One Martini backbone bead per residue (centre of mass of N, CA, C, O) as a GRO file, in nm:
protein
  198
    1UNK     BB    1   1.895  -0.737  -0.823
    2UNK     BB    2   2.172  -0.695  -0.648
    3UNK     BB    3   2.257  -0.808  -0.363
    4UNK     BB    4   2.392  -0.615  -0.205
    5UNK     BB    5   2.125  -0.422  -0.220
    6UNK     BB    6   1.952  -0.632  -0.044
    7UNK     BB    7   2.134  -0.619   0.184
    8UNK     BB    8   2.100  -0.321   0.257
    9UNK     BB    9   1.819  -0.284   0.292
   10UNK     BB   10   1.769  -0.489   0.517
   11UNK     BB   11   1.947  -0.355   0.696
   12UNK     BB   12   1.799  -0.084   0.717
   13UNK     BB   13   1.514  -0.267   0.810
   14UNK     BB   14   1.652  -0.328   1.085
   15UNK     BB   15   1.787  -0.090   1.202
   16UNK     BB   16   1.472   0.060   1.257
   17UNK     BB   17   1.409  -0.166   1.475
   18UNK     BB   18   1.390  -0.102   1.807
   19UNK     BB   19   1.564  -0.287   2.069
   20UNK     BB   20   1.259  -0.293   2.166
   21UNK     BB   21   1.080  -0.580   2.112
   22UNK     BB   22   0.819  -0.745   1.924
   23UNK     BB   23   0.732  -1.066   1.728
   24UNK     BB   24   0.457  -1.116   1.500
   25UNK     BB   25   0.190  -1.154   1.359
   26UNK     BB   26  -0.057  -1.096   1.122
   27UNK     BB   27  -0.330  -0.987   1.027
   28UNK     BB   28  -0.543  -0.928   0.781
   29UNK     BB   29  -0.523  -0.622   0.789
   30UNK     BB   30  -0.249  -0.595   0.774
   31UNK     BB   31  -0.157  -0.738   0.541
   32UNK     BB   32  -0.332  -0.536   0.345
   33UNK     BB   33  -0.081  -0.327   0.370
   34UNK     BB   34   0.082  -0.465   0.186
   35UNK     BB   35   0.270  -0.579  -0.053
   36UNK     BB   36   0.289  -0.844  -0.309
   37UNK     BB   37   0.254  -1.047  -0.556
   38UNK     BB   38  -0.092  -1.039  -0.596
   39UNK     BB   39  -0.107  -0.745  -0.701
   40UNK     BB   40   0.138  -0.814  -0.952
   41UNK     BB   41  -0.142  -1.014  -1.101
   42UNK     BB   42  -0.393  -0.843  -1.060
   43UNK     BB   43  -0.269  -0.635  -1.299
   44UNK     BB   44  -0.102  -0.818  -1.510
   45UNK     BB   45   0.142  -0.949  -1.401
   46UNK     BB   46   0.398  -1.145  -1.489
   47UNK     BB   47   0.510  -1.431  -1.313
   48UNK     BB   48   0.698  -1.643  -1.143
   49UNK     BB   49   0.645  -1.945  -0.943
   50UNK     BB   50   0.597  -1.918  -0.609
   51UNK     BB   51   0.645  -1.858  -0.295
   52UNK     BB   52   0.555  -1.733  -0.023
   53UNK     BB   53   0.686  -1.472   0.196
   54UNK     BB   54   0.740  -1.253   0.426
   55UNK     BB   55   0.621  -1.181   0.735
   56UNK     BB   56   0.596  -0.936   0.960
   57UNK     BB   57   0.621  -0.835   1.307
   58UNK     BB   58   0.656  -0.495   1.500
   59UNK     BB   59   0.654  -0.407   1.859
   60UNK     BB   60   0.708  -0.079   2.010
   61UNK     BB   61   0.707   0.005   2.380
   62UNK     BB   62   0.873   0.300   2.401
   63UNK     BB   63   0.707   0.400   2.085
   64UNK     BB   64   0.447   0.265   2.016
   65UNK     BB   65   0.481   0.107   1.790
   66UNK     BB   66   0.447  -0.026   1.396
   67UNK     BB   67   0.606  -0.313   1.198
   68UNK     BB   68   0.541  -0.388   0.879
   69UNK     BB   69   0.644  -0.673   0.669
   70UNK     BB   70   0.758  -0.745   0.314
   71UNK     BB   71   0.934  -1.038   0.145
   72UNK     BB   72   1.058  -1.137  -0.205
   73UNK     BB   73   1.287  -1.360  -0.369
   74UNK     BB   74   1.136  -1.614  -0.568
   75UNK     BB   75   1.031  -1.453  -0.882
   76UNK     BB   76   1.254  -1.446  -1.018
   77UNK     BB   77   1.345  -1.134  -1.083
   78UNK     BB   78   1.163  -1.091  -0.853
   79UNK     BB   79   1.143  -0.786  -0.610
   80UNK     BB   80   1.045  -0.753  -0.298
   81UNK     BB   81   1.012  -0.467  -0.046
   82UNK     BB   82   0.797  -0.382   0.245
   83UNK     BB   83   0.725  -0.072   0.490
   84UNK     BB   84   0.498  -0.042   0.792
   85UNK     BB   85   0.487   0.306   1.026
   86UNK     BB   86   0.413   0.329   1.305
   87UNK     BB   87   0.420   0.619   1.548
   88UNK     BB   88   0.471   0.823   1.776
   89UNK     BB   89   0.597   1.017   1.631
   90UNK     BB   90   0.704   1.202   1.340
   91UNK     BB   91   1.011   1.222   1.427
   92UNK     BB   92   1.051   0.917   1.345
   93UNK     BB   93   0.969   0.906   1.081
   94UNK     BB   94   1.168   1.072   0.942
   95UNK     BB   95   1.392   0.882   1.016
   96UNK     BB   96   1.307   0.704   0.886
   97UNK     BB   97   1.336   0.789   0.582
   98UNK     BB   98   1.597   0.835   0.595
   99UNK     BB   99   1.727   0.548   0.640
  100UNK     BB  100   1.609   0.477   0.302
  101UNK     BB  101   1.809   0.721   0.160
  102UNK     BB  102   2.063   0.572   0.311
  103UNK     BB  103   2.053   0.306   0.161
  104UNK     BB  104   2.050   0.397  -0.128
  105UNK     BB  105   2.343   0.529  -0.106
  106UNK     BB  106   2.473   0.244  -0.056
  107UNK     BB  107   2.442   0.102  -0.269
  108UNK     BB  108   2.532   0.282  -0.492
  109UNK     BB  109   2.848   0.271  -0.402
  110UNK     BB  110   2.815  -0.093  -0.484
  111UNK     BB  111   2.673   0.005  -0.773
  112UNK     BB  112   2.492   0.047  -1.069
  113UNK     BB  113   2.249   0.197  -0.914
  114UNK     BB  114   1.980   0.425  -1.063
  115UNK     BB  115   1.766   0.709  -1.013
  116UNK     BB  116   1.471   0.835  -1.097
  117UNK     BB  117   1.266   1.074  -1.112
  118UNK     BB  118   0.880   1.090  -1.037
  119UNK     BB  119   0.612   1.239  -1.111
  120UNK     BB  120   0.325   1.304  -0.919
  121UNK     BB  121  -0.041   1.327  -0.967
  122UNK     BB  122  -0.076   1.242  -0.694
  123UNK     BB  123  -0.151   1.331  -0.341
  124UNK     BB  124   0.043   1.118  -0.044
  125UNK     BB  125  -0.024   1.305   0.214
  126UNK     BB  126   0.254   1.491   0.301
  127UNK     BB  127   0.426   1.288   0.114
  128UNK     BB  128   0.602   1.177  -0.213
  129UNK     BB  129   0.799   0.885  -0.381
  130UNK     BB  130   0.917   0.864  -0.729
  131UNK     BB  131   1.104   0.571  -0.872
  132UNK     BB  132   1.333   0.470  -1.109
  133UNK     BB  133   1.518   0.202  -1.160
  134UNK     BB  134   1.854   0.157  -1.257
  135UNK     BB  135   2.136  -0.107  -1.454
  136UNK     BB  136   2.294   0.040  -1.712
  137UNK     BB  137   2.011   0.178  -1.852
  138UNK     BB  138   1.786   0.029  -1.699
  139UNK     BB  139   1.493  -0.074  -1.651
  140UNK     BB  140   1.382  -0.293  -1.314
  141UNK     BB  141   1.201  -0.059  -1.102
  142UNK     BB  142   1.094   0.078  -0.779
  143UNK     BB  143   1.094   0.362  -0.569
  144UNK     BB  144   0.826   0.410  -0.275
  145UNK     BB  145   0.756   0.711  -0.061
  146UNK     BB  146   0.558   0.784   0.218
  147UNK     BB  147   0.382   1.027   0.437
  148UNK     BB  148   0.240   1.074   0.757
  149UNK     BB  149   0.309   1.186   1.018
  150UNK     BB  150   0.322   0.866   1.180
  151UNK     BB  151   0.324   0.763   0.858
  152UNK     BB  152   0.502   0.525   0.683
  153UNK     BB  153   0.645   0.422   0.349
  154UNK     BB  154   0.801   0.175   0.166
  155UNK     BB  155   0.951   0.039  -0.179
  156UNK     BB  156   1.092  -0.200  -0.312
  157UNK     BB  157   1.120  -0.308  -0.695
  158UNK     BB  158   1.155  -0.590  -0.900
  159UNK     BB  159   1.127  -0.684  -1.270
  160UNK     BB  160   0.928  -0.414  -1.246
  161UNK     BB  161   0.761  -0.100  -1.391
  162UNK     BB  162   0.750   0.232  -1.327
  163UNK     BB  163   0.657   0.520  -1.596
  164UNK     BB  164   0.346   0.593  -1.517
  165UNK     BB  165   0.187   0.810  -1.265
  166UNK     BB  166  -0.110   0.684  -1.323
  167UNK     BB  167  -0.062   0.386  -1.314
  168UNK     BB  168   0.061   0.372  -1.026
  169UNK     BB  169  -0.169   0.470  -0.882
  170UNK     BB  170  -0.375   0.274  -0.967
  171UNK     BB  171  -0.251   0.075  -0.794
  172UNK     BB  172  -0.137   0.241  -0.477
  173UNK     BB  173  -0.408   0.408  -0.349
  174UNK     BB  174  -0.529   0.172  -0.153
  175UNK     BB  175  -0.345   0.107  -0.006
  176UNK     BB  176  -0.285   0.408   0.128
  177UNK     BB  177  -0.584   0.425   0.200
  178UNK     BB  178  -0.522   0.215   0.447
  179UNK     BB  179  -0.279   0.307   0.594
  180UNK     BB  180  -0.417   0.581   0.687
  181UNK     BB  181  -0.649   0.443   0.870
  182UNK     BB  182  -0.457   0.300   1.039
  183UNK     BB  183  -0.468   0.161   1.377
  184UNK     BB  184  -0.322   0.044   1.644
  185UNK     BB  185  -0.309  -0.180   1.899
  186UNK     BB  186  -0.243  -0.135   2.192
  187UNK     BB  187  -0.011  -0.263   2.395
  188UNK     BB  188  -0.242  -0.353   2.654
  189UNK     BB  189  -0.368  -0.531   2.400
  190UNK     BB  190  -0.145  -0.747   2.303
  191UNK     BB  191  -0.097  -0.859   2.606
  192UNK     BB  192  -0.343  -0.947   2.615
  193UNK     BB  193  -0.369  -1.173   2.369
  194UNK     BB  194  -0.134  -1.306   2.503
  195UNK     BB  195  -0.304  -1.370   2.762
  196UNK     BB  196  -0.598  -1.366   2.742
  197UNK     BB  197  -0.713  -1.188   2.956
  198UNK     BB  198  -0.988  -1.026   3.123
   0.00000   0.00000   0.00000
């Protein structure tokens, strides 16, 4: 994937999240709910060995939510991005997704980047996008985001890519499985945490 659009992406995923915030550790079931490369090699994926990429949380206190995100991008040709965000209402959801529709047409302006949409044969939450990502007419990548009430997920990955939608299934079926499951410990309980407090 050209520079230009991992640094638009990276933009859009920068912009999403809220000016009051603080970041965290993730716990091992956090991490559990994102993508990294070692699902893409337990798949039968061969990368290039690469040092492990970077986890972030932020929980944001005003609207009471937490984004979890994990990014790769020294495994030869792979890079992967994604992105797991509870909100505090749907409304801030929707929101998000639109942010990452809107990173990918910034992108493609900039770039000779383009996506097909991939039927999906799988329904996940309320609703889900899955793309194949072309460069000159090459498939390179996927794009893909699911939504579910208070929750979104988005991913976009090259070097690797899906274009039978029960494979891609077969692959991140579980992922979204967890994510769906998944809610984060309040504010009050973040706190306590930090410091301890009986």
């Amino acid at each position: 994937m050209c520079h230009v659009m991992k640094c638009v992406v990276a933009f859009v995923v920068a912009c999403l999240l809220a000016a009051c915030s603080m970041g965290s550790d993730l716990g091992e079931d956090e991490r559990g709910l994102l993508l990294t490369e070692q699902e893409f090699r337990d798949f039968g994926v061969e990368l290039a060995p690469a040092r492990s990429g970077r986890f972030h949380k932020t929980m944001t206190y005003a609207g009471q939510g937490v984004e979890l995100s994990y990014e790769q991008s020294g495994a030869g040709d792979f890079y992967l991005i994604n992105s797991f965000n509870r909100h505090f209402t749907a409304q801030s959801s929707l929101g998000d997704a639109t942010g990452w529709e809107l990173g990918f047409v910034l992108g493609r302006q900039l770039s000779d980047l383009e996506r097909t949409p991939i039927e999906l044969t799988h329904r996940y939450g309320e609703g889900a996008r899955l793309y194949l990502l072309t460069l000159h007419g090459r498939p390179i990548g996927n794009m893909f985001s699911f939504w579910d009430g208070r929750k979104t997920y988005m991913a976009l990955f090259t070097g690797v890519y899906f274009q039978d939608p029960d494979l891609f299934d077969a692959f991140i079926r579980d992922k979204v499985a967890r994510m769906q499951a998944y809610e984060p410990p309040s504010v009050l309980a973040y706190f306590h945490g930090l410091t301890g407090s009986e």
